[in-house]
Amino acid sequence: MGLLVQGSGYDKEARGGRRVEKGRVSGGIMNEKLKEFLTIDDFDLYGKTVLFRADINSVIIDGQVQMKERIVENAKTIQKLLDKKAKVVILAHQGRAGQADFLHLEQHAQLLRNFMDLKYIDDIMGSSARAAIKGLDRGEVLLLDNVRMLAEETLNKTAEEHSHSFFVRSLAPLADVYINDAFSVAHRSHASVVGFPAVLDAGIGRLMERELKTLERAVYQIKSPCVYILGGVKPEEVFDIIDVTLKRKRVDRILTTGALGTLFLYASGTIEPGEEQKADKHFMQNVEQAKRFLEMGKDIIKYPEDVAVAVDGERREIPVAQLKPNQPAYDIGEKTSEEYSERIKNARTVIMRGPAGLYEDKAFAKGTRNIFEAISHSDAYSLLGGGHTSAAISEVGIDRKSMSNAHVSLAGGAFLQYFVDKHLPGIEVLKKHQTNC
Ligand code: 3PG
């Protein structure tokens, strides 16, 4: 411990007080908030071993990891650590156990090598991993394998409990500092997120700094009309935000797309569930929840009036009443796009999570592109979140520069949870840490 830079801006004597302002950030609520954390500037990292939690969880197409912003942005912070001559050990995950995107991190290593020389080992805390960590030289970086391959990683435990895990007990003694740059996973109380900062000096990386700053500003900038555009493939991931925004009356319109939009078509009785769906308990619970939301915000929640389906592999647009039970809708239709675009253009705040359809397939990218175009033509302050949302922007051919009023967060679930309740476990543990320093 005790690696804080002399005169770095953090006055150890003034502990219990504030970190001394360095001019790096100045004024404003969000900068006040950032003072609760140590950043990589606050540590003397020369020759020190840094456990660096990155989120390089990526879009996978046909088993191939795609080179997207998460890898590019994390590479920048890693380079900063290497410039400081740290020995960097990257902890990261890909996908969830049992799902098709659950992979070793070999391909991620290959992609990161576009930016730096990097070692990779398909081990996390075994003897090979520990030997590789001990063998690191100053200015070298090692990527360990997918931390979610350890059963301990994803147990929903407190920081204190995780700090006693075999994982943390195996790696923490080999490290001097823990840096978390993975805002997008800060809503998970997982071992690699909360366990290490409980026992090591800890701080936030550059990407985390940027995300916190922007989200903090956004929370205070929500102005009416405020429009949420919620889509993606996992409806239950946005239930909390719908619930809270409706209850707190902090939303004027919720425009639903993707699987969430289809769910509301069932909840509103526009489509009757088929036998297969009725037998799916999880699906029916989601429909019931969506019905409750419609009772709470009948005029606020909008769902598609037309959708695009696949007929012989081609896009065909149909009114939603013609959608058969269990027939997948791959995109919103033209009429829905027009209505949603109009609302976006008239909004003062737009918050978007999840693409409108299967944007990876050109035939079904239109709805997502129309929404991005509406955002770029709107004067609203816009906040777009989620790995897929961010990836979709370039994928559907939108120039980021045209979205000058929009901040794109690389986080999905964490981004929404921050709006619901700013207490994300992975962030809280970094704050508490400072007072213990
Ligand atoms: C994300 O992609 O949002 C983060 O990597 C978190 O992934 P998770 O939802 O599987 O925890």
CSV table of C-alpha atoms and ligand atoms in Angstrom, one decimal:
chain,number,residue,atom,x,y,z
A,1,MET,CA,0.0,0.0,0.0
A,2,GLY,CA,1.0,3.6,0.2
A,3,LEU,CA,1.7,4.1,-3.5
A,4,LEU,CA,0.1,7.5,-3.7
A,5,VAL,CA,2.1,10.0,-5.6
A,6,GLN,CA,3.7,12.7,-3.4
A,7,GLY,CA,2.0,15.9,-4.2
A,8,SER,CA,-0.2,14.2,-6.7
A,9,GLY,CA,-3.2,16.1,-5.5
A,10,TYR,CA,-4.3,13.7,-2.8
A,11,ASP,CA,-3.4,15.0,0.6
A,12,LYS,CA,-3.0,12.0,2.8
A,13,GLU,CA,-2.8,14.2,5.9
A,14,ALA,CA,-6.2,15.7,4.9
A,15,ARG,CA,-7.8,12.3,4.9
A,16,GLY,CA,-11.4,12.5,5.8
A,17,GLY,CA,-11.2,15.8,3.9
A,18,ARG,CA,-11.0,16.1,0.1
A,19,ARG,CA,-8.5,15.3,-2.5
A,20,VAL,CA,-6.7,18.5,-3.5
A,21,GLU,CA,-7.9,19.9,-6.8
A,22,LYS,CA,-5.2,19.6,-9.4
A,23,GLY,CA,-6.8,21.6,-12.2
A,24,ARG,CA,-7.3,18.4,-14.2
A,25,VAL,CA,-11.0,18.8,-13.4
A,26,SER,CA,-12.6,22.0,-12.4
A,27,GLY,CA,-15.9,23.1,-10.9
A,28,GLY,CA,-19.4,21.6,-11.4
A,29,ILE,CA,-21.3,18.8,-9.8
A,30,MET,CA,-19.7,16.0,-11.8
A,31,ASN,CA,-16.2,17.1,-10.9
A,32,GLU,CA,-17.2,17.2,-7.2
A,33,LYS,CA,-18.3,13.6,-7.6
A,34,LEU,CA,-15.1,12.6,-9.2
A,35,LYS,CA,-13.2,13.7,-6.2
A,36,GLU,CA,-14.6,10.7,-4.4
A,37,PHE,CA,-12.2,8.5,-6.4
A,38,LEU,CA,-8.5,8.1,-7.0
A,39,THR,CA,-7.5,8.0,-10.6
A,40,ILE,CA,-4.4,6.6,-12.2
A,41,ASP,CA,-2.7,10.0,-11.8
A,42,ASP,CA,-2.8,9.6,-8.1
A,43,PHE,CA,-0.5,6.6,-8.0
A,44,ASP,CA,3.2,6.1,-8.6
A,45,LEU,CA,3.0,3.0,-10.7
A,46,TYR,CA,6.6,2.7,-11.7
A,47,GLY,CA,7.4,-1.1,-11.5
A,48,LYS,CA,4.1,-1.8,-9.7
A,49,THR,CA,1.8,-4.6,-10.6
A,50,VAL,CA,-1.6,-3.3,-11.5
A,51,LEU,CA,-4.7,-5.5,-11.7
A,52,PHE,CA,-6.7,-3.7,-14.4
A,53,ARG,CA,-10.4,-4.6,-14.7
A,54,ALA,CA,-11.4,-3.9,-18.3
A,55,ASP,CA,-14.7,-4.5,-20.0
A,56,ILE,CA,-13.8,-5.8,-23.5
A,57,ASN,CA,-17.0,-7.9,-23.7
A,58,SER,CA,-17.6,-7.7,-27.4
A,59,VAL,CA,-20.1,-8.2,-30.1
A,60,ILE,CA,-19.5,-11.7,-31.6
A,61,ILE,CA,-20.5,-12.5,-35.2
A,62,ASP,CA,-20.1,-16.1,-36.4
A,63,GLY,CA,-17.8,-16.8,-33.5
A,64,GLN,CA,-15.6,-13.8,-34.4
A,65,VAL,CA,-14.9,-11.1,-31.8
A,66,GLN,CA,-15.5,-7.7,-33.4
A,67,MET,CA,-13.0,-4.8,-33.0
A,68,LYS,CA,-15.2,-2.2,-31.4
A,69,GLU,CA,-14.9,0.8,-29.1
A,70,ARG,CA,-14.6,-1.2,-25.9
A,71,ILE,CA,-11.3,-2.7,-27.1
A,72,VAL,CA,-10.1,0.6,-28.6
A,73,GLU,CA,-10.9,2.7,-25.5
A,74,ASN,CA,-9.5,0.2,-23.0
A,75,ALA,CA,-6.3,0.0,-25.0
A,76,LYS,CA,-5.9,3.8,-24.4
A,77,THR,CA,-6.0,3.4,-20.6
A,78,ILE,CA,-3.7,0.4,-20.7
A,79,GLN,CA,-1.2,2.4,-22.7
A,80,LYS,CA,-1.2,5.1,-20.0
A,81,LEU,CA,-0.4,2.5,-17.4
A,82,LEU,CA,2.4,1.1,-19.6
A,83,ASP,CA,3.8,4.7,-20.1
A,84,LYS,CA,4.0,4.8,-16.3
A,85,LYS,CA,6.1,1.6,-16.5
A,86,ALA,CA,3.5,-0.4,-14.6
A,87,LYS,CA,3.3,-4.2,-14.9
A,88,VAL,CA,-0.3,-4.6,-16.1
A,89,VAL,CA,-2.5,-7.6,-15.6
A,90,ILE,CA,-5.9,-7.4,-17.3
A,91,LEU,CA,-8.9,-9.0,-15.8
A,92,ALA,CA,-11.9,-9.3,-18.2
A,93,HIS,CA,-14.9,-11.3,-19.3
A,94,GLN,CA,-16.7,-12.3,-22.4
A,95,GLY,CA,-20.3,-13.4,-22.5
A,96,ARG,CA,-22.1,-15.5,-19.9
A,97,ALA,CA,-21.6,-19.2,-19.2
A,98,GLY,CA,-23.9,-21.3,-21.2
A,99,GLN,CA,-24.4,-18.7,-24.0
A,100,ALA,CA,-22.9,-18.7,-27.5
A,101,ASP,CA,-20.8,-15.6,-26.8
A,102,PHE,CA,-19.0,-17.2,-23.9
A,103,LEU,CA,-15.4,-17.5,-25.1
A,104,HIS,CA,-11.8,-17.6,-24.2
A,105,LEU,CA,-10.0,-14.3,-24.6
A,106,GLU,CA,-7.5,-15.3,-27.2
A,107,GLN,CA,-9.2,-13.3,-30.0
A,108,HIS,CA,-9.4,-10.2,-27.7
A,109,ALA,CA,-5.6,-10.6,-27.1
A,110,GLN,CA,-5.1,-10.6,-30.8
A,111,LEU,CA,-7.2,-7.5,-31.3
A,112,LEU,CA,-5.4,-5.7,-28.4
A,113,ARG,CA,-2.1,-6.5,-30.1
A,114,ASN,CA,-3.0,-3.9,-32.7
A,115,PHE,CA,-2.2,-1.3,-30.0
A,116,MET,CA,0.5,-2.9,-27.9
A,117,ASP,CA,2.7,-5.9,-27.3
A,118,LEU,CA,0.6,-8.1,-25.1
A,119,LYS,CA,1.0,-11.5,-23.5
A,120,TYR,CA,-2.0,-13.8,-23.1
A,121,ILE,CA,-2.4,-16.9,-21.0
A,122,ASP,CA,-5.5,-19.2,-21.0
A,123,ASP,CA,-5.4,-19.4,-17.2
A,124,ILE,CA,-6.8,-17.0,-14.5
A,125,MET,CA,-5.4,-17.9,-11.1
A,126,GLY,CA,-3.6,-21.3,-11.6
A,127,SER,CA,0.1,-21.8,-11.3
A,128,SER,CA,0.7,-20.7,-15.0
A,129,ALA,CA,-1.2,-17.4,-14.5
A,130,ARG,CA,0.6,-16.7,-11.2
A,131,ALA,CA,4.0,-17.5,-12.8
A,132,ALA,CA,3.2,-15.2,-15.7
A,133,ILE,CA,2.2,-12.4,-13.4
A,134,LYS,CA,5.4,-12.8,-11.4
A,135,GLY,CA,7.5,-12.9,-14.6
A,136,LEU,CA,6.2,-9.5,-15.9
A,137,ASP,CA,8.7,-6.8,-16.4
A,138,ARG,CA,8.1,-3.0,-16.2
A,139,GLY,CA,6.0,-1.8,-19.1
A,140,GLU,CA,4.6,-5.2,-19.9
A,141,VAL,CA,1.0,-6.3,-20.1
A,142,LEU,CA,-0.6,-9.7,-19.6
A,143,LEU,CA,-4.2,-10.6,-20.4
A,144,LEU,CA,-5.7,-13.4,-18.3
A,145,ASP,CA,-8.5,-15.7,-19.5
A,146,ASN,CA,-12.2,-15.0,-19.2
A,147,VAL,CA,-12.8,-14.4,-15.4
A,148,ARG,CA,-16.4,-15.8,-15.8
A,149,MET,CA,-14.8,-19.2,-16.3
A,150,LEU,CA,-14.4,-19.2,-12.5
A,151,ALA,CA,-17.6,-20.1,-10.8
A,152,GLU,CA,-16.7,-17.8,-7.9
A,153,GLU,CA,-16.6,-14.7,-10.1
A,154,THR,CA,-20.3,-14.3,-10.8
A,155,LEU,CA,-21.7,-15.2,-7.3
A,156,ASN,CA,-23.7,-12.2,-6.2
A,157,LYS,CA,-21.7,-11.5,-3.0
A,158,THR,CA,-20.6,-8.4,-1.1
A,159,ALA,CA,-17.1,-6.9,-1.5
A,160,GLU,CA,-16.1,-8.3,1.8
A,161,GLU,CA,-17.4,-11.8,0.9
A,162,HIS,CA,-15.7,-11.7,-2.5
A,163,SER,CA,-12.4,-10.6,-0.9
A,164,HIS,CA,-12.3,-14.0,0.8
A,165,SER,CA,-12.8,-15.9,-2.4
A,166,PHE,CA,-10.0,-18.2,-3.7
A,167,PHE,CA,-9.8,-16.0,-6.8
A,168,VAL,CA,-9.0,-12.8,-4.9
A,169,ARG,CA,-6.8,-14.5,-2.3
A,170,SER,CA,-4.8,-16.0,-5.2
A,171,LEU,CA,-4.1,-12.9,-7.2
A,172,ALA,CA,-4.3,-9.9,-4.8
A,173,PRO,CA,-1.0,-10.8,-3.0
A,174,LEU,CA,0.7,-10.5,-6.4
A,175,ALA,CA,-0.5,-7.0,-7.1
A,176,ASP,CA,0.0,-3.5,-5.7
A,177,VAL,CA,-2.9,-1.6,-7.1
A,178,TYR,CA,-6.4,-2.4,-8.6
A,179,ILE,CA,-7.7,-0.1,-11.3
A,180,ASN,CA,-11.2,-0.4,-12.6
A,181,ASP,CA,-12.0,1.0,-16.1
A,182,ALA,CA,-15.1,-1.2,-16.6
A,183,PHE,CA,-18.0,1.1,-15.8
A,184,SER,CA,-20.1,-1.2,-17.9
A,185,VAL,CA,-19.8,-4.0,-15.5
A,186,ALA,CA,-19.9,-1.9,-12.3
A,187,HIS,CA,-23.6,-2.9,-11.7
A,188,ARG,CA,-22.4,-6.5,-11.1
A,189,SER,CA,-21.3,-7.4,-7.5
A,190,HIS,CA,-18.8,-9.9,-9.0
A,191,ALA,CA,-15.4,-10.9,-7.6
A,192,SER,CA,-13.3,-9.1,-10.1
A,193,VAL,CA,-15.4,-5.9,-9.7
A,194,VAL,CA,-15.8,-5.6,-5.9
A,195,GLY,CA,-13.4,-8.2,-4.3
A,196,PHE,CA,-10.0,-6.8,-5.2
A,197,PRO,CA,-10.7,-3.1,-4.2
A,198,ALA,CA,-11.6,-4.5,-0.7
A,199,VAL,CA,-8.0,-5.5,-0.2
A,200,LEU,CA,-5.9,-3.4,-2.5
A,201,ASP,CA,-5.3,0.3,-3.1
A,202,ALA,CA,-7.8,1.1,-5.9
A,203,GLY,CA,-8.7,3.7,-8.4
A,204,ILE,CA,-10.6,4.4,-11.6
A,205,GLY,CA,-9.3,4.3,-15.2
A,206,ARG,CA,-9.7,7.0,-17.8
A,207,LEU,CA,-12.8,5.4,-19.4
A,208,MET,CA,-14.5,5.1,-16.1
A,209,GLU,CA,-13.7,8.8,-15.4
A,210,ARG,CA,-15.3,9.8,-18.6
A,211,GLU,CA,-18.4,7.7,-18.2
A,212,LEU,CA,-19.0,9.0,-14.6
A,213,LYS,CA,-18.5,12.6,-15.6
A,214,THR,CA,-20.9,12.4,-18.5
A,215,LEU,CA,-23.6,10.4,-16.7
A,216,GLU,CA,-23.4,12.7,-13.7
A,217,ARG,CA,-24.0,15.6,-15.9
A,218,ALA,CA,-26.8,13.8,-17.7
A,219,VAL,CA,-28.7,13.0,-14.6
A,220,TYR,CA,-28.9,16.8,-13.9
A,221,GLN,CA,-29.6,17.7,-17.5
A,222,ILE,CA,-32.8,15.8,-18.0
A,223,LYS,CA,-35.3,18.2,-19.4
A,224,SER,CA,-38.9,17.7,-20.6
A,225,PRO,CA,-39.9,16.5,-23.1
A,226,CYS,CA,-37.8,13.5,-22.2
A,227,VAL,CA,-37.9,10.5,-24.5
A,228,TYR,CA,-36.6,7.0,-23.7
A,229,ILE,CA,-36.0,4.6,-26.6
A,230,LEU,CA,-35.7,1.2,-25.2
A,231,GLY,CA,-35.0,-1.9,-27.3
A,232,GLY,CA,-32.5,-4.7,-27.5
A,233,VAL,CA,-33.0,-8.4,-27.0
A,234,LYS,CA,-33.5,-8.7,-23.2
A,235,PRO,CA,-36.7,-6.9,-22.1
A,236,GLU,CA,-36.3,-7.7,-18.4
A,237,GLU,CA,-33.0,-5.7,-18.4
A,238,VAL,CA,-35.0,-2.4,-18.8
A,239,PHE,CA,-37.9,-3.2,-16.4
A,240,ASP,CA,-36.3,-1.3,-13.6
A,241,ILE,CA,-35.8,1.9,-15.6
A,242,ILE,CA,-39.4,1.8,-16.9
A,243,ASP,CA,-40.7,1.3,-13.3
A,244,VAL,CA,-38.7,4.1,-11.8
A,245,THR,CA,-39.1,6.6,-14.6
A,246,LEU,CA,-42.9,6.1,-14.6
A,247,LYS,CA,-43.2,6.2,-10.8
A,248,ARG,CA,-41.0,9.3,-10.5
A,249,LYS,CA,-42.7,10.9,-13.5
A,250,ARG,CA,-39.4,11.6,-15.1
A,251,VAL,CA,-40.3,10.6,-18.6
A,252,ASP,CA,-42.7,11.9,-21.3
A,253,ARG,CA,-42.5,9.0,-23.8
A,254,ILE,CA,-41.1,5.5,-23.8
A,255,LEU,CA,-40.7,4.4,-27.4
A,256,THR,CA,-40.2,0.6,-27.4
A,257,THR,CA,-38.4,-1.3,-30.1
A,258,GLY,CA,-36.8,-4.8,-30.5
A,259,ALA,CA,-38.0,-7.6,-28.2
A,260,LEU,CA,-39.4,-5.1,-25.7
A,261,GLY,CA,-41.7,-3.6,-28.4
A,262,THR,CA,-43.0,-7.0,-29.3
A,263,LEU,CA,-43.6,-7.8,-25.6
A,264,PHE,CA,-45.8,-4.7,-25.4
A,265,LEU,CA,-47.8,-6.0,-28.4
A,266,TYR,CA,-48.6,-9.1,-26.4
A,267,ALA,CA,-49.3,-7.1,-23.2
A,268,SER,CA,-51.7,-4.7,-25.0
A,269,GLY,CA,-53.6,-7.6,-26.5
A,270,THR,CA,-52.5,-6.7,-30.1
A,271,ILE,CA,-51.2,-10.2,-30.5
A,272,GLU,CA,-52.4,-13.2,-28.6
A,273,PRO,CA,-49.7,-15.5,-27.3
A,274,GLY,CA,-49.6,-19.0,-29.0
A,275,GLU,CA,-49.5,-22.3,-27.1
A,276,GLU,CA,-45.7,-22.4,-27.1
A,277,GLN,CA,-45.5,-19.0,-25.5
A,278,LYS,CA,-48.2,-19.7,-22.9
A,279,ALA,CA,-46.1,-22.7,-21.8
A,280,ASP,CA,-43.1,-20.4,-21.4
A,281,LYS,CA,-43.4,-19.2,-17.8
A,282,HIS,CA,-40.6,-16.6,-18.1
A,283,PHE,CA,-42.2,-15.1,-21.2
A,284,MET,CA,-45.6,-14.9,-19.6
A,285,GLN,CA,-44.2,-13.3,-16.5
A,286,ASN,CA,-42.7,-10.7,-18.7
A,287,VAL,CA,-46.0,-10.1,-20.4
A,288,GLU,CA,-47.7,-9.6,-17.0
A,289,GLN,CA,-45.1,-7.1,-16.0
A,290,ALA,CA,-45.5,-5.3,-19.3
A,291,LYS,CA,-49.3,-5.1,-18.6
A,292,ARG,CA,-48.6,-3.5,-15.3
A,293,PHE,CA,-46.4,-0.9,-17.0
A,294,LEU,CA,-49.2,-0.2,-19.4
A,295,GLU,CA,-51.6,0.4,-16.6
A,296,MET,CA,-49.1,2.8,-15.0
A,297,GLY,CA,-48.2,4.7,-18.2
A,298,LYS,CA,-50.8,3.9,-20.8
A,299,ASP,CA,-50.2,7.2,-22.7
A,300,ILE,CA,-46.5,7.2,-22.1
A,301,ILE,CA,-45.5,3.8,-23.4
A,302,LYS,CA,-45.5,3.5,-27.2
A,303,TYR,CA,-45.1,0.3,-29.1
A,304,PRO,CA,-44.7,-0.3,-32.9
A,305,GLU,CA,-47.6,-0.1,-35.2
A,306,ASP,CA,-45.7,-1.9,-38.0
A,307,VAL,CA,-42.7,-4.2,-38.0
A,308,ALA,CA,-40.4,-5.9,-40.5
A,309,VAL,CA,-40.5,-9.7,-40.8
A,310,ALA,CA,-38.5,-12.1,-42.9
A,311,VAL,CA,-40.3,-13.7,-45.9
A,312,ASP,CA,-38.0,-16.0,-47.9
A,313,GLY,CA,-35.0,-14.2,-46.4
A,314,GLU,CA,-36.3,-10.8,-47.6
A,315,ARG,CA,-37.6,-7.8,-45.5
A,316,ARG,CA,-41.3,-7.4,-45.5
A,317,GLU,CA,-43.2,-4.8,-43.5
A,318,ILE,CA,-46.5,-5.7,-42.0
A,319,PRO,CA,-49.0,-4.0,-39.6
A,320,VAL,CA,-48.5,-5.4,-36.2
A,321,ALA,CA,-52.0,-7.0,-36.1
A,322,GLN,CA,-50.7,-9.4,-38.8
A,323,LEU,CA,-47.8,-10.6,-36.7
A,324,LYS,CA,-48.4,-14.3,-35.8
A,325,PRO,CA,-47.6,-15.6,-32.3
A,326,ASN,CA,-44.0,-16.4,-32.0
A,327,GLN,CA,-43.2,-14.9,-35.4
A,328,PRO,CA,-40.0,-12.8,-35.0
A,329,ALA,CA,-40.1,-9.1,-35.8
A,330,TYR,CA,-36.6,-8.1,-36.9
A,331,ASP,CA,-37.1,-4.4,-37.1
A,332,ILE,CA,-39.6,-1.6,-36.6
A,333,GLY,CA,-41.5,-0.6,-39.8
A,334,GLU,CA,-41.6,2.7,-41.7
A,335,LYS,CA,-44.6,4.2,-40.0
A,336,THR,CA,-43.2,3.4,-36.6
A,337,SER,CA,-39.9,4.9,-37.6
A,338,GLU,CA,-41.6,8.1,-38.7
A,339,GLU,CA,-43.7,8.5,-35.5
A,340,TYR,CA,-40.7,7.8,-33.3
A,341,SER,CA,-38.5,10.2,-35.3
A,342,GLU,CA,-41.0,13.0,-34.9
A,343,ARG,CA,-41.0,12.5,-31.1
A,344,ILE,CA,-37.2,12.4,-31.0
A,345,LYS,CA,-36.9,15.6,-33.0
A,346,ASN,CA,-39.3,17.4,-30.6
A,347,ALA,CA,-37.6,16.1,-27.4
A,348,ARG,CA,-35.1,18.0,-25.2
A,349,THR,CA,-33.6,14.9,-23.7
A,350,VAL,CA,-33.3,11.5,-25.4
A,351,ILE,CA,-32.0,8.4,-23.7
A,352,MET,CA,-31.5,5.3,-25.8
A,353,ARG,CA,-30.7,1.8,-24.9
A,354,GLY,CA,-30.6,-1.1,-27.4
A,355,PRO,CA,-30.9,-1.1,-31.2
A,356,ALA,CA,-34.4,-1.2,-32.8
A,357,GLY,CA,-33.8,-4.5,-34.6
A,358,LEU,CA,-31.4,-7.0,-36.0
A,359,TYR,CA,-29.1,-4.2,-37.3
A,360,GLU,CA,-26.2,-6.7,-38.1
A,361,ASP,CA,-28.3,-7.8,-41.1
A,362,LYS,CA,-28.5,-5.0,-43.6
A,363,ALA,CA,-32.2,-5.8,-44.4
A,364,PHE,CA,-33.2,-5.1,-40.8
A,365,ALA,CA,-30.9,-2.1,-40.0
A,366,LYS,CA,-33.2,0.5,-41.3
A,367,GLY,CA,-35.2,1.2,-38.1
A,368,THR,CA,-32.0,1.6,-36.1
A,369,ARG,CA,-30.5,3.9,-38.7
A,370,ASN,CA,-33.7,6.0,-38.8
A,371,ILE,CA,-33.6,6.5,-35.1
A,372,PHE,CA,-29.9,7.5,-35.1
A,373,GLU,CA,-30.7,10.0,-37.9
A,374,ALA,CA,-33.5,11.5,-35.9
A,375,ILE,CA,-31.2,11.9,-32.9
A,376,SER,CA,-28.6,13.6,-35.1
A,377,HIS,CA,-31.2,16.0,-36.4
A,378,SER,CA,-32.6,16.7,-33.0
A,379,ASP,CA,-31.4,19.5,-30.7
A,380,ALA,CA,-32.0,17.2,-27.7
A,381,TYR,CA,-29.2,16.3,-25.3
A,382,SER,CA,-28.9,12.6,-26.1
A,383,LEU,CA,-27.4,9.7,-24.2
A,384,LEU,CA,-27.0,6.4,-25.9
A,385,GLY,CA,-25.9,3.3,-24.0
A,386,GLY,CA,-24.9,-0.3,-24.5
A,387,GLY,CA,-22.2,-2.1,-26.3
A,388,HIS,CA,-24.6,-3.0,-29.1
A,389,THR,CA,-26.1,0.5,-29.4
A,390,SER,CA,-22.6,1.9,-29.7
A,391,ALA,CA,-21.5,-0.8,-32.2
A,392,ALA,CA,-24.6,-0.2,-34.3
A,393,ILE,CA,-23.9,3.4,-35.0
A,394,SER,CA,-21.0,2.7,-37.3
A,395,GLU,CA,-22.5,-0.6,-38.4
A,396,VAL,CA,-25.5,1.1,-40.0
A,397,GLY,CA,-23.4,3.8,-41.6
A,398,ILE,CA,-23.9,6.8,-39.3
A,399,ASP,CA,-21.0,9.3,-38.9
A,400,ARG,CA,-20.4,9.8,-35.2
A,401,LYS,CA,-19.6,13.4,-35.8
A,402,SER,CA,-23.1,14.0,-37.1
A,403,MET,CA,-24.3,13.1,-33.5
A,404,SER,CA,-22.7,16.1,-31.9
A,405,ASN,CA,-25.3,16.4,-29.1
A,406,ALA,CA,-25.1,12.7,-28.2
A,407,HIS,CA,-22.9,11.0,-25.6
A,408,VAL,CA,-22.4,7.4,-26.3
A,409,SER,CA,-21.8,5.3,-23.2
A,410,LEU,CA,-20.1,1.9,-23.7
A,411,ALA,CA,-22.2,0.6,-20.8
A,412,GLY,CA,-25.7,-0.9,-21.1
A,413,GLY,CA,-27.1,-2.3,-17.9
A,414,ALA,CA,-24.8,-0.2,-15.7
A,415,PHE,CA,-25.8,2.9,-17.6
A,416,LEU,CA,-29.5,2.4,-16.9
A,417,GLN,CA,-29.0,1.3,-13.4
A,418,TYR,CA,-27.0,4.5,-12.7
A,419,PHE,CA,-30.2,6.4,-13.7
A,420,VAL,CA,-32.3,4.3,-11.5
A,421,ASP,CA,-30.1,4.3,-8.4
A,422,LYS,CA,-26.7,5.8,-8.6
A,423,HIS,CA,-25.3,3.2,-6.2
A,424,LEU,CA,-23.5,0.7,-8.4
A,425,PRO,CA,-21.6,-1.9,-6.3
A,426,GLY,CA,-18.4,-1.6,-8.4
A,427,ILE,CA,-18.4,2.2,-8.0
A,428,GLU,CA,-19.3,2.3,-4.3
A,429,VAL,CA,-16.4,0.0,-3.4
A,430,LEU,CA,-14.0,2.4,-5.1
A,431,LYS,CA,-15.3,5.3,-3.1
A,432,LYS,CA,-15.2,3.6,0.3
A,433,HIS,CA,-11.7,2.5,-0.6
A,434,GLN,CA,-10.5,6.1,-0.7
A,435,THR,CA,-11.5,6.8,2.9
A,436,ASN,CA,-9.5,3.7,4.0
A,437,CYS,CA,-6.4,4.7,2.1
B,1,3PG,C1,-22.2,-5.5,-20.8
B,1,3PG,O1,-21.9,-5.9,-22.0
B,1,3PG,O2,-23.2,-4.8,-20.6
B,1,3PG,C2,-21.2,-5.8,-19.7
B,1,3PG,O3,-20.1,-6.4,-20.2
B,1,3PG,C3,-21.9,-6.6,-18.7
B,1,3PG,O4,-22.3,-7.8,-19.2
B,1,3PG,P1,-23.3,-8.7,-18.4
B,1,3PG,O5,-24.7,-8.1,-18.6
B,1,3PG,O6,-23.2,-10.1,-19.0
B,1,3PG,O7,-23.0,-8.7,-17.0
